[in-house]
């Protein structure tokens, strides 16, 4: 009898907020879907990165960075300007849990030698110039590392170029010490072209790995 | 001609003398300097009160750079005269470290800096002059408790002649009259509290009243609405009906949403950073005052848009808008604002909202707000104009439709 009563009382907590308004995060993140696609899916064209399945900590850091001006994008700066930390964390959790299939990547139309150079940078880095390999931080499968390092596959080439360019020019910042700022500034322009050409053509397979090895560079956004 | 010369010369000399006298008067004039700080029994309470008042005035909005140290200044403020930079209010030597409570009162009440320089009225001292000495001292006491941040003030980037600070003497003569708020006892305590907050620290007229070519607000008693220069947003007229009745308006200002409305754009920041932190009583008092303002006549626009535009707009509305805003524009309480009677329609706000979307602010009363998607990628200029023409002409609305070029102009904004 008591259990029935408790159940009855609890069921009122599940009432939707107003007539006909769906509750839950899917309705609340309708504003995100317009650009990032349903479930945060991005296609091979366009500048809107895939946010589905990214590590929750990384998504949260980026939402905070957009709100506080460390990342500059007029649309994102406007949308998250007055949202609380807790709500942004809830949005990050929601998208981190989505795992829709990836679009087939497009291999960039560049010479084979450029792709080979890009592969070398991604898998081995340039140790003489203290540039670690992408896999050293972003996961052996380049699908990211929990809780806060994003994957690099399944992203439009335009987006990768834009982010590396933004770090080089200081338009994009992360929490200090800004490891990606160092990496982006250490690469030459040709190397940026090569590595984004190779990364954007790789098929994304798997999900973010658990953190194991220590990072080769100190990184404010991750510790 | 020679006979005219002495006459003209005399006139010029008189004019110069007059201008000089005005300038000297403004240098000398110190209203409120007879007011002294009233010692308080309990300092802690004064600091708490100051923190509360700083929220009411939303000081952080201009005095904190986005993502920067609190109250350390550096925020760029775009004006029609150039860009200004909010100064450092922390108790460091680069901020207000050397300022006394009297210096602070002089700035708030009389618009003059510690060294006597005229302050630019981008700092809304024509509103803040309404603040009492006790409240000014509380604000000062609160600012003294902040962590000192070494951040020298950045020089304003104003065009000539607006960068000639002494010329403010003439602006002050024409447009500034100092004076604390004077209560009107017949209106009751609630109305007077609301008027004190709205006219003073709330500085509603700084956005909601039109400004002339020299940037002076025209009338704090009649908040007739104004375009916010350079931002593409419009601050609507306030008065009866602007936000519903007192209860609706109180809820809107305190939580960011009400049965039929939601705050957006710059007002989302005002609610999120300022009004949600005030007590429900104070917000209720402001609402009580605001609905008592004289109603501003809104011109009913004559012609309906052409039928093909309405048809196209109707189809777009069904495809993109009706799932949230309802087939009859009825919205959904506290989630999706109603479009029936919306004061965004007919202004640039409607265009900005369709292009860029936006969220109501996270507040204690509405912590997980719903958001509107941006449609800039989905709709062309003509399509945005058509759907707004449809919404503006439906369900009893009579709001003018925008032109496609107006949509295009707002695409490149923030």
Coordinates of C-alpha atoms in Angstrom, one line a residue, chain B residues 191 194-195 198 204 223 238-242 249 253 283-294:
Chain B
X191 CA 6.0 52.0 -6.4
X194 CA 10.5 50.2 -8.0
X195 CA 11.0 53.7 -9.3
X198 CA 14.5 51.3 -12.3
X204 CA 16.4 50.9 -17.7
X223 CA 10.5 54.5 -21.7
X238 CA 8.0 49.6 -21.5
X239 CA 4.7 50.4 -19.9
X240 CA 1.3 48.7 -19.4
X241 CA 1.0 45.6 -21.6
X242 CA 4.7 45.4 -22.5
X249 CA 6.3 40.9 -15.7
X253 CA 12.2 39.7 -15.1
X283 CA 11.7 42.8 -8.9
X284 CA 8.0 43.0 -8.1
X285 CA 8.4 46.6 -7.2
X286 CA 10.2 47.4 -10.5
X287 CA 7.4 45.6 -12.3
X288 CA 4.8 47.6 -10.4
X289 CA 6.6 50.8 -11.4
X290 CA 7.1 49.8 -15.0
X291 CA 3.4 49.0 -15.7
X292 CA 2.5 52.4 -14.3
X293 CA 4.4 54.2 -17.0
X294 CA 2.4 56.0 -19.7

